[in-house]
Short mmCIF file of C-alpha atoms in Angstrom, two decimals:
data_model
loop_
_atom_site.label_atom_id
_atom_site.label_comp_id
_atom_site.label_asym_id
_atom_site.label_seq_id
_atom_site.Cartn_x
_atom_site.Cartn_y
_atom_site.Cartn_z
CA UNK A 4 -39.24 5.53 125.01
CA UNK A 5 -36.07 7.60 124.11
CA UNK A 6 -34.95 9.56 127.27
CA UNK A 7 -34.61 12.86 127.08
CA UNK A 8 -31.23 12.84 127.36
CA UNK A 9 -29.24 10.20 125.32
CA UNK A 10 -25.68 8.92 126.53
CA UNK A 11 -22.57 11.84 126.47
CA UNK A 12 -20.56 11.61 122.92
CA UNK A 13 -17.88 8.78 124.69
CA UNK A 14 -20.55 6.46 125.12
CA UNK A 15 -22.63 7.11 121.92
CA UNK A 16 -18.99 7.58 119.61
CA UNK A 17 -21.16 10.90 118.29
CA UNK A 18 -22.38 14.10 118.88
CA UNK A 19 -24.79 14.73 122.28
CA UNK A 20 -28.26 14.59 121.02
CA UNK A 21 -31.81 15.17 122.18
CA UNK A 22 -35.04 13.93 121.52
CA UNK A 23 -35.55 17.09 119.27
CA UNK A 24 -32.67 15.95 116.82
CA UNK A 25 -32.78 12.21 117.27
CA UNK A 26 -34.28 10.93 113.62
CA UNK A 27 -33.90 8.07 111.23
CA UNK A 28 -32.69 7.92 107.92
CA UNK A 29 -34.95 4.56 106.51
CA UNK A 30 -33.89 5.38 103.03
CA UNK A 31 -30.07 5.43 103.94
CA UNK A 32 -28.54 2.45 102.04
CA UNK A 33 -26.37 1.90 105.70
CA UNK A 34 -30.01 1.84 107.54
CA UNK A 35 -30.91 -1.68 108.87
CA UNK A 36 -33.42 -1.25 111.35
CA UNK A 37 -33.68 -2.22 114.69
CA UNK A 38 -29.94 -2.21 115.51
CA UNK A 39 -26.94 0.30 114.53
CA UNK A 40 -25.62 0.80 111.18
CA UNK A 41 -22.31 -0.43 110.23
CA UNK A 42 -21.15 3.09 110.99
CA UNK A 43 -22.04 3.05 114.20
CA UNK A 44 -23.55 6.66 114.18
CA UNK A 45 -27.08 8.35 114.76
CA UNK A 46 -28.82 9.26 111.70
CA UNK A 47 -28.89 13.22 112.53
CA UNK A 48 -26.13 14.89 110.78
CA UNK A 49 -24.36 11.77 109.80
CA UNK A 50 -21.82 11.99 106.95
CA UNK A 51 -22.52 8.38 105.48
CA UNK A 52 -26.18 9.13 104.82
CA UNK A 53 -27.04 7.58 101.11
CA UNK A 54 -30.33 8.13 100.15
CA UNK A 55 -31.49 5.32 98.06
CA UNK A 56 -34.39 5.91 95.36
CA UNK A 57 -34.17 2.85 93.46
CA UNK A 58 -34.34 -1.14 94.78
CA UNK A 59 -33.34 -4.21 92.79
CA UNK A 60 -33.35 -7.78 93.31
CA UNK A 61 -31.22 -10.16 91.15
CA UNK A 62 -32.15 -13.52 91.49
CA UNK A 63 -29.16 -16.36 91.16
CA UNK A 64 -29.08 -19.19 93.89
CA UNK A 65 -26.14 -21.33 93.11
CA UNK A 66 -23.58 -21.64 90.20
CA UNK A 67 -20.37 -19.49 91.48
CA UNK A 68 -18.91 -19.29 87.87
CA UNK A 69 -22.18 -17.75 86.67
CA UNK A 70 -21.64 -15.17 89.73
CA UNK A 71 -18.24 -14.35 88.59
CA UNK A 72 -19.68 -14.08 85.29
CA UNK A 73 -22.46 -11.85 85.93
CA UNK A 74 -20.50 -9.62 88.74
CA UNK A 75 -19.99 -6.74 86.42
CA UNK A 76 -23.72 -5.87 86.19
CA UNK A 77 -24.42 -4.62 89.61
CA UNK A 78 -21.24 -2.26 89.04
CA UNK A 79 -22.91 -1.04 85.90
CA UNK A 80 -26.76 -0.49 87.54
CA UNK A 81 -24.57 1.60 90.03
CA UNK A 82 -23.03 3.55 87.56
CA UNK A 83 -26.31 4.29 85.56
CA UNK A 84 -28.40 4.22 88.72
CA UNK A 85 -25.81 5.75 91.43
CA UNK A 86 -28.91 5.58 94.36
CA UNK A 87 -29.49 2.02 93.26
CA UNK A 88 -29.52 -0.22 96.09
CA UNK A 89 -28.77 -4.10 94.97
CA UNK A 90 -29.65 -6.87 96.49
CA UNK A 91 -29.15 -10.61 95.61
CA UNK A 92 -30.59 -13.42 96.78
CA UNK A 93 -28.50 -16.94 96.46
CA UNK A 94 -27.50 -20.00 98.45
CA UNK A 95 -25.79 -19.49 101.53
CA UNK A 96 -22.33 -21.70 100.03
CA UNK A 97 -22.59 -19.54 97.21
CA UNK A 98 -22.90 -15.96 99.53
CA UNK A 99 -19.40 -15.69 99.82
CA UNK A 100 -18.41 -15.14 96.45
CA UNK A 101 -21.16 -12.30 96.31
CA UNK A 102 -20.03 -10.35 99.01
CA UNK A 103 -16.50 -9.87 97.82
CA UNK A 104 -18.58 -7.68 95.09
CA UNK A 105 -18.65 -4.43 96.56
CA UNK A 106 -21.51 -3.12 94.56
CA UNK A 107 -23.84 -5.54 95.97
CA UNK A 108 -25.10 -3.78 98.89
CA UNK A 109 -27.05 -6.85 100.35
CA UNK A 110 -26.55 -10.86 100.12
CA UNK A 111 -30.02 -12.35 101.01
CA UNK A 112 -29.71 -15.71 101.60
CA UNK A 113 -32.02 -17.98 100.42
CA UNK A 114 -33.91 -20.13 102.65
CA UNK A 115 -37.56 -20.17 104.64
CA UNK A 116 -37.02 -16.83 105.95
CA UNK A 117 -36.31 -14.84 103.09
CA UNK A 118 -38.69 -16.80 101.16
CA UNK A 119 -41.58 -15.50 103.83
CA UNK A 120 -39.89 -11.95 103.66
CA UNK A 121 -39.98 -11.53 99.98
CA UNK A 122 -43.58 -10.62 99.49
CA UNK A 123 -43.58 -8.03 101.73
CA UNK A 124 -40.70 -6.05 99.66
CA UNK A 125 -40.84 -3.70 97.21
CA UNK A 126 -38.68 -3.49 94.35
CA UNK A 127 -38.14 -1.61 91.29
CA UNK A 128 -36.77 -4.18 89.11
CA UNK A 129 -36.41 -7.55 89.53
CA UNK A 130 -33.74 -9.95 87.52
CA UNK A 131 -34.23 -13.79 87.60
CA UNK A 132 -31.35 -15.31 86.18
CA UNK A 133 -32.46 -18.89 88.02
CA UNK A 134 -33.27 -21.55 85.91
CA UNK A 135 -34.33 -23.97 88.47
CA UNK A 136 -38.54 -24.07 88.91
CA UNK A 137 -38.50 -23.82 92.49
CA UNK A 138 -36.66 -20.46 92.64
CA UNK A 139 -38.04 -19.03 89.34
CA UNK A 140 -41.21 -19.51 91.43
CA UNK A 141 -40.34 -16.76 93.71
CA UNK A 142 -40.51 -14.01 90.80
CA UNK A 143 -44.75 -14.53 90.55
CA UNK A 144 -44.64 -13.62 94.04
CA UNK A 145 -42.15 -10.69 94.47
CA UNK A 146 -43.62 -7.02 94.18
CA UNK A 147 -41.90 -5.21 91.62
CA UNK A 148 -42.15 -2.57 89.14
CA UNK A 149 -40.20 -4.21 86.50
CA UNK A 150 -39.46 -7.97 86.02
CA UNK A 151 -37.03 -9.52 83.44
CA UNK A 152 -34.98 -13.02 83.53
CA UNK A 153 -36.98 -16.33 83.48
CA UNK A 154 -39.99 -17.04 86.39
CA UNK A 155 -42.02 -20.37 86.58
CA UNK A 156 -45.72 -21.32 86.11
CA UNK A 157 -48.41 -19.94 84.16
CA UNK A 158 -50.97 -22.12 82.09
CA UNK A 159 -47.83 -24.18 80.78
CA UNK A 160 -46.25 -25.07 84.54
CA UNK A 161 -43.13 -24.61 82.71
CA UNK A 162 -40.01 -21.49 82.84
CA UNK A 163 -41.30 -18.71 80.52
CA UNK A 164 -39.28 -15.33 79.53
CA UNK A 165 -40.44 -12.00 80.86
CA UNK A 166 -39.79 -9.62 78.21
CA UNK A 167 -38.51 -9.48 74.56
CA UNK A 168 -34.47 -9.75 76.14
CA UNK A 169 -34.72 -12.58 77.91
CA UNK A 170 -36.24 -14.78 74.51
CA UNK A 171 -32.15 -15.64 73.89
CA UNK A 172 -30.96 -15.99 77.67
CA UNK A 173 -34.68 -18.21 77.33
CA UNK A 174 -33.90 -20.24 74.19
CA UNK A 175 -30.16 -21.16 75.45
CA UNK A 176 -31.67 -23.07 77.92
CA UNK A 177 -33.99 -25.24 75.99
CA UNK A 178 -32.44 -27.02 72.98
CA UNK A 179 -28.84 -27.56 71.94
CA UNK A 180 -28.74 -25.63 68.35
CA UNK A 181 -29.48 -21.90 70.18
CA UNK A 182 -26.32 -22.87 72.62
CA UNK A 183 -23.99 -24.84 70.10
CA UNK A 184 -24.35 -23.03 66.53
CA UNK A 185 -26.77 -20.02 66.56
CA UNK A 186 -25.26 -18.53 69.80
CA UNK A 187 -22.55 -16.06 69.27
CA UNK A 188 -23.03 -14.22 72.78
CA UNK A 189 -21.21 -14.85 76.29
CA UNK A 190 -23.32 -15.19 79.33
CA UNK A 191 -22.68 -11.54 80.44
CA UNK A 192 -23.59 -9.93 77.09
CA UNK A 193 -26.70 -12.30 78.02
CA UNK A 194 -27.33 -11.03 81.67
CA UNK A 195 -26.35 -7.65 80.72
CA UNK A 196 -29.23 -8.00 77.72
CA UNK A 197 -32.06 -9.12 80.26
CA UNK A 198 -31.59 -6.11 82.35
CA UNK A 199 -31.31 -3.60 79.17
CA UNK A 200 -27.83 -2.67 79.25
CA UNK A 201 -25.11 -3.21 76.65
CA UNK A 202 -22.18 -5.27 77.91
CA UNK A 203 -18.95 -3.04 77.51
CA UNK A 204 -16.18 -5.45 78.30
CA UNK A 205 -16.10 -4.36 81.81
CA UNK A 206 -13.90 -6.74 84.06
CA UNK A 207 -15.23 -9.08 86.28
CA UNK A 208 -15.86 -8.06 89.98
CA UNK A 209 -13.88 -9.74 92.88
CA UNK A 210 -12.68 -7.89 96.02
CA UNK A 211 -10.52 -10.96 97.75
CA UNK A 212 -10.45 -10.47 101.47
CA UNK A 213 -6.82 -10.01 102.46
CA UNK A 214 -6.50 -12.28 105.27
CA UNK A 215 -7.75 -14.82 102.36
CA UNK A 216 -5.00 -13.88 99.98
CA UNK A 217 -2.22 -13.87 103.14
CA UNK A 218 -2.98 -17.42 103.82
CA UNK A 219 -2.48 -18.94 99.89
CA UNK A 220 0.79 -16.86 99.86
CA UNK A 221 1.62 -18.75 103.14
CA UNK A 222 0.47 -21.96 101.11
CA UNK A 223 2.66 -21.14 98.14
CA UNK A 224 5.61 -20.14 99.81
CA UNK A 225 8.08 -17.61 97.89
CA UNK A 226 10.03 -19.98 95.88
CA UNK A 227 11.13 -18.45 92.86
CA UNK A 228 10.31 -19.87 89.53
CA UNK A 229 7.32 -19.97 87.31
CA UNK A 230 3.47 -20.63 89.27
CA UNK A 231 1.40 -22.90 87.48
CA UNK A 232 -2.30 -23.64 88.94
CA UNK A 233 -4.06 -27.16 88.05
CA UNK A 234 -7.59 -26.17 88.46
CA UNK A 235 -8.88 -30.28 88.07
CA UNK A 236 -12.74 -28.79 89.08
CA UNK A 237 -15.96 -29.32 86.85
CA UNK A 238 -19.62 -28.77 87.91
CA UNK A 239 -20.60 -31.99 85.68
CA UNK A 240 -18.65 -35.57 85.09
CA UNK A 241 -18.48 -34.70 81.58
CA UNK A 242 -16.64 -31.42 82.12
CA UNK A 243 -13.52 -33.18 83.79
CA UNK A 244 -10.37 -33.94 81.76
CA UNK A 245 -9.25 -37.48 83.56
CA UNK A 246 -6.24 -37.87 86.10
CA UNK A 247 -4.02 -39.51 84.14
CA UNK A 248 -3.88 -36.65 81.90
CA UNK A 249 -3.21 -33.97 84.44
CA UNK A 250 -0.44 -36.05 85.83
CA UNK A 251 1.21 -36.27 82.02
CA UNK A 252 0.93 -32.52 82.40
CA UNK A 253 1.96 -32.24 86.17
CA UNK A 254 5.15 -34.24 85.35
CA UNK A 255 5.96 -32.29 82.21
CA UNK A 256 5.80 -28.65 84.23
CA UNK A 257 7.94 -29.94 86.87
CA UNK A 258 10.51 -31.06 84.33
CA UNK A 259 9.96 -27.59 83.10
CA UNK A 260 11.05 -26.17 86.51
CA UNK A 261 7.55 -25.24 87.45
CA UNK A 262 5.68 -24.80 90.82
CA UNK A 263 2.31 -26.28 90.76
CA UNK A 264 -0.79 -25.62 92.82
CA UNK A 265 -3.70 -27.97 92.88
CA UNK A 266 -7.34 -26.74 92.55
CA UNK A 267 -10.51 -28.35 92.73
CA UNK A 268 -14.25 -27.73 95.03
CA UNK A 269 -15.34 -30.06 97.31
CA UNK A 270 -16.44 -33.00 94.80
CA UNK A 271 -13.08 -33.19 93.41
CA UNK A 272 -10.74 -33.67 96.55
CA UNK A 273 -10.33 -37.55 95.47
CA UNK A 274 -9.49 -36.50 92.02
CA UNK A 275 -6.63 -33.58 93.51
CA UNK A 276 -5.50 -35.60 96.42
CA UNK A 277 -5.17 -38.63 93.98
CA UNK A 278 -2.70 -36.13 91.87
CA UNK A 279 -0.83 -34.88 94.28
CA UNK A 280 -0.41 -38.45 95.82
CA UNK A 281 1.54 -39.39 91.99
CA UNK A 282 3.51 -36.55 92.37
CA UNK A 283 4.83 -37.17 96.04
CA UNK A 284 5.75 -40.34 95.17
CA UNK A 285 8.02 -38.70 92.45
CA UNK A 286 9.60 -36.82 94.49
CA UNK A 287 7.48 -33.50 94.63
CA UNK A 288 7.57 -31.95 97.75
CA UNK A 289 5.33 -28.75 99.24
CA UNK A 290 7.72 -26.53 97.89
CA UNK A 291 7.18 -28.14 94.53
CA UNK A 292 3.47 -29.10 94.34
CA UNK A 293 1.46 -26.99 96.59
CA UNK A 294 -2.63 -28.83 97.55
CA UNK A 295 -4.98 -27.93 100.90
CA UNK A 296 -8.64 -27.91 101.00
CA UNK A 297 -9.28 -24.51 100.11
CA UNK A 298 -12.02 -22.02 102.10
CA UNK A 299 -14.40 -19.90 98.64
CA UNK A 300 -12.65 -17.10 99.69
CA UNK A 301 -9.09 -18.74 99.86
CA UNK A 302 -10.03 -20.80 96.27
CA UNK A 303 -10.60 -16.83 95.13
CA UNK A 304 -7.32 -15.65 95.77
CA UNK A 305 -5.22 -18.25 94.40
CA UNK A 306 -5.31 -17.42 91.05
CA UNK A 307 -4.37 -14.00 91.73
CA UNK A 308 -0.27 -15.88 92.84
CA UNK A 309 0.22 -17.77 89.97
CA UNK A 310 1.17 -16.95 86.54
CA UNK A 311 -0.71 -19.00 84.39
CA UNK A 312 -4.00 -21.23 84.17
CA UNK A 313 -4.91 -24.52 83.14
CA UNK A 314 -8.28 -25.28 83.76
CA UNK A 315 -11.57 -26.64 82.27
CA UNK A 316 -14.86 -24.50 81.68
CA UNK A 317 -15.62 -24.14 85.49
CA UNK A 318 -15.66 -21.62 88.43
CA UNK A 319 -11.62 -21.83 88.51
CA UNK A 320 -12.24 -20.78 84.60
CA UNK A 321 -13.75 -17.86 85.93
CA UNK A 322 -11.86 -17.18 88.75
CA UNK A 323 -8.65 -16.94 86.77
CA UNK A 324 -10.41 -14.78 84.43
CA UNK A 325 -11.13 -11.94 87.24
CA UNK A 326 -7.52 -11.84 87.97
CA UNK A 327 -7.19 -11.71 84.12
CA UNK A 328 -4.37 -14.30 84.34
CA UNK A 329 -3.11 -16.38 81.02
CA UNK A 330 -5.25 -19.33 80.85
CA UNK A 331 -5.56 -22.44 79.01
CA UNK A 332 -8.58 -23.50 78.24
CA UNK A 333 -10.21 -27.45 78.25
CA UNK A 334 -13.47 -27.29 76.35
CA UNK A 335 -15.55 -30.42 75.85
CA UNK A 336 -19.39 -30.46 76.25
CA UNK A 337 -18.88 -26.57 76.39
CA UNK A 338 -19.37 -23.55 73.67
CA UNK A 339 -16.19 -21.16 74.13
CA UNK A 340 -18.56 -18.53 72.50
CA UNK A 341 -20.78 -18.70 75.95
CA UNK A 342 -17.63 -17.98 78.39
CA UNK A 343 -15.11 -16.46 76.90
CA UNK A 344 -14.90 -12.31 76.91
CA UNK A 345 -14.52 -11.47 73.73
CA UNK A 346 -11.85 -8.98 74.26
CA UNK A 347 -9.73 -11.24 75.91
CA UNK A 348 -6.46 -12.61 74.15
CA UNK A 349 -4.99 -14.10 77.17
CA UNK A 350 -7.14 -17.62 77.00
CA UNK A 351 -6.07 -20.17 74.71
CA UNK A 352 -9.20 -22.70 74.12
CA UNK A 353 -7.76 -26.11 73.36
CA UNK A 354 -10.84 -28.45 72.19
CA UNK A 355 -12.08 -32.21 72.10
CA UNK A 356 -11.57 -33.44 68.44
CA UNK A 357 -14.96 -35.49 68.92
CA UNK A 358 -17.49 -34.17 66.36
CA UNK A 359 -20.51 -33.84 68.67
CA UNK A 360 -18.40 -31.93 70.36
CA UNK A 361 -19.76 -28.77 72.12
CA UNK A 362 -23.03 -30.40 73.05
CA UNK A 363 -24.17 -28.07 75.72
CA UNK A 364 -24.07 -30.65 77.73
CA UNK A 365 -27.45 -32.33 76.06
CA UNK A 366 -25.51 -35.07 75.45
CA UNK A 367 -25.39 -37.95 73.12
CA UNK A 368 -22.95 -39.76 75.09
CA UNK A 369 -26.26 -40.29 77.55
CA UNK A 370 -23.58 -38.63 80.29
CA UNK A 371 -20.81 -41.55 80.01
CA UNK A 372 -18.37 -38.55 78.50
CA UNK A 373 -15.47 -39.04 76.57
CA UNK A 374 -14.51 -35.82 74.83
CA UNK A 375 -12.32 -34.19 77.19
CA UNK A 376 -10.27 -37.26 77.10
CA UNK A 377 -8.90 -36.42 73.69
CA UNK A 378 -7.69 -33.04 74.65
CA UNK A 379 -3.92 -33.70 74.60
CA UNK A 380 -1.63 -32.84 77.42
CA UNK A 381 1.34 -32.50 75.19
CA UNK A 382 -0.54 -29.84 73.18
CA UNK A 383 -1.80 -28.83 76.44
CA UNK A 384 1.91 -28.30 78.14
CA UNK A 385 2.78 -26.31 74.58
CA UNK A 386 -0.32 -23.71 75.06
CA UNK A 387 1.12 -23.51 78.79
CA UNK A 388 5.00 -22.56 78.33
CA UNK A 389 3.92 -20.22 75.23
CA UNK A 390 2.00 -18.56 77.89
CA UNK A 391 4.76 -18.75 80.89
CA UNK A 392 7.23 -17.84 77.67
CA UNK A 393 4.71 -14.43 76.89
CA UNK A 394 4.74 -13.07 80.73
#
């Protein structure tokens, strides 16, 4: 019951009210129901209320780089849609990334809960960029006006585009000719196709949290001299460009007078810590060659210290890409034409000289890999100080 007198303005941190002007604002895009908004204000005369008139879900568990990659598009329903509300659902390691997007209004993670909430939503448009069958699933069983992306099941029991844009987002993820020769498109022309719009070069979207970016400067330190980040990550085996190559090109930028800091996920600690154990033992110290297990957020902010790239086709790709930092470029399995903006000059691709080389990762190695091994550091270290030379 709400008494007829509600606390004095101190305690409520807003104007008195009575039971004639208490109200709720469910359409406000602050409203959460059941507990105060972020604001901290009643809903009667409150300056933050944002009506919203139009719902969407994206749909994109896991694959940070392809978050990076599609980040511009909720900026761009916003813009066309400015009452949009946008909500994506994804894995919970993944979550972090999405909510340093501002235009995201909600992160739903993905697990039994939201799965049983779903259903009982109602959404405008729906985009299902997931290309696994258990979470294309979901789309048959989400209430929506408008569906586009890929969803699972029907008489096949296979993935199956919804709608005439998704055919090429569909195709790319069938056989290796529509990635590797017909494909001219980068993902986000490809996301930005399922939902209808026309990708415009817009940036991608990354709002690092500043305690994040605080701690990597502590990391770094403010020695002076050129910042060089070894991003050694790679969602698959046959992405990764081996050891002994980085450290050919590790030893080469510290002759150079270079400061190096070590990337890599989770999965490739051995592979960094491995690195930066060579280097030690030549006489690279902290100040020199800079490695910690890094937090998402804190692995989001490095790249925005250092001067130039050097990284494979992986999340640290992207990552360096949203800072639009000089980058070089290790392509094996992958097509360049899938990830790199095509209004960016600041990446120089350097590729494996194997002719099945990009496979899309269909490979005919049967996984064993191989092609990023012939990428060569020296011409690797070149593409590097022509950048460092450039800035």
């Amino acid at each position: 019951m709400i008494p007829e007198q509600l606390p004095d303005k101190g305690a409520f941190l807003g104007p008195v009210h009575t039971t004639d002007t208490f109200e709720i604002h469910p359409d406000c895009r602050h409203f959460v129901g059941g507990r105060p908004c972020r604001y901290w204000q009643p809903c009667h005369g409150c300056p933050h209320h944002d009506p919203v008139d139009h719902r969407v879900l994206i749909l994109m568990l896991g694959l940070l780089g392809d978050m990076l990659i599609a980040s511009p598009l909720p900026k761009r329903i916003r813009a066309e849609k400015p009452a949009a509300y946008i909500t994506w659902l994804a894995d919970e390691a993944c979550a972090p990334i999405l909510r340093m997007n501002p235009y995201v209004d909600e992160v739903l993670v993905h697990n039994w809960e939201s799965a049983a909430q779903l259903p009982s939503r109602r959404f405008d448009a729906v985009y299902s960029f997931e290309r696994t069958p258990s979470a294309a699933a979901l789309v048959d069983r989400i209430n929506a006006g408008h569906k586009a992306g890929l969803a699972f099941g029907g008489p096949h029991h296979a993935l199956y585009p919804m709608g005439e844009a998704a055919m090429q987002f569909f195709r790319q993820n069938t056989w290796n000719d529509y990635r590797t020769i017909t494909n001219s498109q980068t993902w986000t022309e490809l996301y930005f196709a399922v939902a209808d719009y026309t990708y415009a070069g817009e940036p991608y979207v990354l709002d690092v949290p500043e305690p994040a970016r605080r701690r990597v400067a502590s990391l770094l330190g403010n020695r002076s001299g050129p910042r060089v980040c070894l991003n050694l990550g790679g969602s698959l085996p046959t992405k990764l460009w081996p050891v002994r190559h980085w450290a050919e090109l590790a030893d080469a930028l510290l002759d150079q007078g270079a400061q190096l800091a070590v990337l890599g996920g989770p999965s490739d600690r051995d592979a960094c810590e491995a690195l930066v154990r060579h280097l030690r033992m030549r006489g690279a110290d902290e100040s020199r060659v800079a490695y910690t297990p890094l937090s998402l957020e804190e692995a989001a902010a490095l790249p925005g210290l250092i001067d130039v790239m050097v990284t494979g086709d992986s999340f640290g790709f992207h990552l360096a890409l949203a800072h639009e930092k000089p980058t070089v470029l290790l392509l094996g399995p992958s097509n360049g034409a899938e990830v790199i903006p095509k209004h960016l000059a600041n990446v120089t691709a350097l590729r494996s000289a194997l002719p099945c080389s990009p496979c899309a990762h269909q490979v005919a190695c049967g996984g064993v890999g191989g092609c990023m091994d012939t990428i060569d550091p020296a011409a690797v270290l070149k593409a590097t100080l022509d950048h460092l030379t450039a800035i």
